[in-house]
Amino acid sequence: RTAPSMRSRMFVGYRGLISQYGPTPLHLESTEIAERELQEASTQLDAITAEITQIAGQLPATGAPVVDMGD
């Protein structure tokens, strides 16, 4: 088996919401883990975005073409 992904953990939480029994501790735990993983991924993405922005700002000084960052 493969390690659970953020998506599979969220699906487990979703299944708890649509069941007649209601969310079990497993459903809640899976959702909490997925939320932590999402926060970690978001933090990493923010760091990558900041690095790309910094590099793009340095490119004109090297004579490279202008990079439109969509700001």
Coordinates of N, CA and C in Angstrom, one line a residue:
R1 N 0.8 -1.2 0.0 CA 0.0 0.0 0.0 C 0.9 1.2 0.0
T2 N 0.3 2.3 -0.5 CA 1.0 3.6 -0.5 C 0.6 4.4 0.7
A3 N 1.4 5.3 1.0 CA 1.1 6.2 2.2 C -0.1 7.1 1.9
P4 N -0.9 7.3 2.9 CA -2.1 8.2 2.6 C -1.7 9.6 2.1
S5 N -2.5 10.1 1.2 CA -2.2 11.4 0.7 C -3.2 12.4 1.4
M6 N -2.9 13.7 1.2 CA -3.8 14.7 1.8 C -5.2 14.5 1.3
R7 N -5.3 14.2 0.0 CA -6.6 14.0 -0.7 C -7.4 12.8 0.0
S8 N -6.6 11.7 0.2 CA -7.3 10.5 0.7 C -7.7 10.8 2.2
R9 N -6.9 11.5 2.9 CA -7.3 11.8 4.3 C -8.6 12.7 4.3
M10 N -8.7 13.7 3.4 CA -9.8 14.5 3.3 C -11.1 13.7 2.9
F11 N -10.9 12.7 2.1 CA -12.0 11.9 1.6 C -12.5 11.1 2.8
V12 N -11.6 10.6 3.7 CA -12.0 9.9 4.9 C -12.9 10.8 5.7
G13 N -12.5 12.0 5.9 CA -13.3 13.0 6.7 C -14.6 13.3 6.0
Y14 N -14.6 13.4 4.7 CA -15.9 13.6 4.0 C -16.8 12.4 4.2
R15 N -16.3 11.2 4.2 CA -17.2 10.0 4.3 C -17.8 10.1 5.7
G16 N -17.2 10.6 6.7 CA -17.7 10.8 8.0 C -18.9 11.7 8.0
L17 N -18.8 12.8 7.2 CA -19.9 13.8 7.2 C -21.1 13.3 6.5
I18 N -21.0 12.4 5.5 CA -22.1 11.9 4.8 C -22.8 10.6 5.4
S19 N -22.1 10.1 6.4 CA -22.7 8.8 6.9 C -23.8 9.2 7.9
Q20 N -24.7 8.2 8.1 CA -25.7 8.5 9.1 C -25.3 8.4 10.5
Y21 N -24.1 7.7 10.7 CA -23.6 7.6 12.1 C -23.0 8.9 12.5
G22 N -22.4 9.6 11.6 CA -21.7 10.8 12.0 C -20.2 10.6 12.0
P23 N -19.4 11.6 12.1 CA -17.9 11.5 12.1 C -17.4 10.7 13.3
T24 N -16.6 9.7 13.1 CA -15.9 8.9 14.1 C -14.6 9.6 14.5
P25 N -14.0 9.1 15.6 CA -12.6 9.7 15.9 C -11.6 9.5 14.7
L26 N -11.8 8.4 13.9 CA -10.9 8.2 12.8 C -11.2 9.3 11.7
H27 N -12.4 9.6 11.5 CA -12.7 10.6 10.5 C -12.2 12.0 10.9
L28 N -12.3 12.3 12.2 CA -11.8 13.6 12.7 C -10.3 13.6 12.7
E29 N -9.7 12.6 13.0 CA -8.2 12.5 13.0 C -7.7 12.7 11.6
S30 N -8.3 12.0 10.7 CA -7.8 12.1 9.3 C -8.0 13.5 8.8
T31 N -9.1 14.1 9.1 CA -9.3 15.5 8.7 C -8.3 16.5 9.3
E32 N -8.0 16.3 10.6 CA -7.0 17.1 11.3 C -5.6 16.9 10.7
I33 N -5.2 15.7 10.3 CA -3.9 15.5 9.7 C -3.9 16.1 8.3
A34 N -4.9 16.0 7.6 CA -5.0 16.6 6.2 C -4.9 18.1 6.4
E35 N -5.5 18.7 7.4 CA -5.4 20.2 7.5 C -4.0 20.6 7.9
R36 N -3.3 19.8 8.7 CA -1.9 20.1 9.0 C -1.0 20.0 7.7
E37 N -1.3 18.9 7.0 CA -0.5 18.8 5.7 C -0.8 19.9 4.7
L38 N -2.0 20.4 4.7 CA -2.3 21.5 3.8 C -1.6 22.7 4.3
Q39 N -1.6 23.0 5.5 CA -0.9 24.2 6.1 C 0.6 24.1 5.7
E40 N 1.2 22.9 5.9 CA 2.6 22.7 5.6 C 2.9 23.0 4.1
A41 N 2.0 22.5 3.2 CA 2.2 22.7 1.8 C 2.0 24.1 1.4
S42 N 1.1 24.8 2.1 CA 0.9 26.2 1.9 C 2.1 27.1 2.3
T43 N 2.7 26.7 3.4 CA 3.9 27.4 3.8 C 5.0 27.2 2.8
Q44 N 5.2 26.0 2.3 CA 6.2 25.7 1.4 C 6.0 26.5 0.1
L45 N 4.7 26.5 -0.4 CA 4.4 27.2 -1.6 C 4.7 28.7 -1.4
D46 N 4.4 29.3 -0.3 CA 4.6 30.7 0.0 C 6.1 31.0 -0.1
A47 N 7.0 30.1 0.4 CA 8.4 30.2 0.4 C 8.9 30.2 -1.1
I48 N 8.4 29.2 -1.8 CA 8.8 29.1 -3.2 C 8.4 30.3 -4.0
T49 N 7.2 30.8 -3.8 CA 6.7 32.0 -4.5 C 7.6 33.2 -4.1
A50 N 8.0 33.4 -2.9 CA 8.8 34.5 -2.5 C 10.2 34.4 -3.2
E51 N 10.7 33.2 -3.3 CA 12.0 33.0 -3.9 C 11.9 33.3 -5.4
I52 N 10.9 32.9 -6.1 CA 10.7 33.1 -7.5 C 10.6 34.7 -7.7
T53 N 9.8 35.3 -6.8 CA 9.7 36.8 -7.0 C 11.0 37.5 -6.8
Q54 N 11.8 37.0 -5.9 CA 13.1 37.6 -5.6 C 14.0 37.4 -6.9
I55 N 14.0 36.2 -7.4 CA 14.9 35.9 -8.6 C 14.4 36.7 -9.8
A56 N 13.1 36.8 -10.0 CA 12.5 37.6 -11.1 C 12.9 39.1 -11.0
G57 N 13.0 39.6 -9.7 CA 13.4 41.0 -9.5 C 14.9 41.2 -9.9
Q58 N 15.7 40.2 -9.8 CA 17.1 40.3 -10.1 C 17.4 40.1 -11.6
L59 N 16.5 39.6 -12.3 CA 16.7 39.3 -13.8 C 17.0 40.5 -14.6
P60 N 16.3 41.6 -14.5 CA 16.6 42.8 -15.3 C 18.0 43.3 -15.2
A61 N 18.6 43.2 -14.0 CA 20.0 43.6 -13.8 C 21.0 42.8 -14.6
T62 N 20.6 41.6 -15.0 CA 21.5 40.7 -15.8 C 21.3 40.8 -17.3
G63 N 20.3 41.7 -17.6 CA 20.0 41.8 -19.1 C 19.0 40.9 -19.6
A64 N 18.4 40.1 -18.7 CA 17.4 39.1 -19.1 C 16.1 39.9 -19.5
P65 N 15.2 39.3 -20.3 CA 13.9 39.9 -20.6 C 13.1 40.1 -19.3
V66 N 12.2 41.0 -19.4 CA 11.3 41.3 -18.3 C 10.3 40.1 -18.0
V67 N 10.2 39.7 -16.8 CA 9.2 38.7 -16.4 C 8.0 39.3 -15.8
D68 N 6.8 39.0 -16.4 CA 5.6 39.6 -15.9 C 5.1 38.6 -14.8
M69 N 5.0 39.0 -13.6 CA 4.6 38.2 -12.5 C 3.1 38.3 -12.2
G70 N 2.4 39.1 -13.1 CA 1.0 39.2 -12.9 C 0.5 40.0 -11.8
D71 N 1.4 40.9 -11.2 CA 1.0 41.7 -10.1 C 0.1 42.8 -10.6

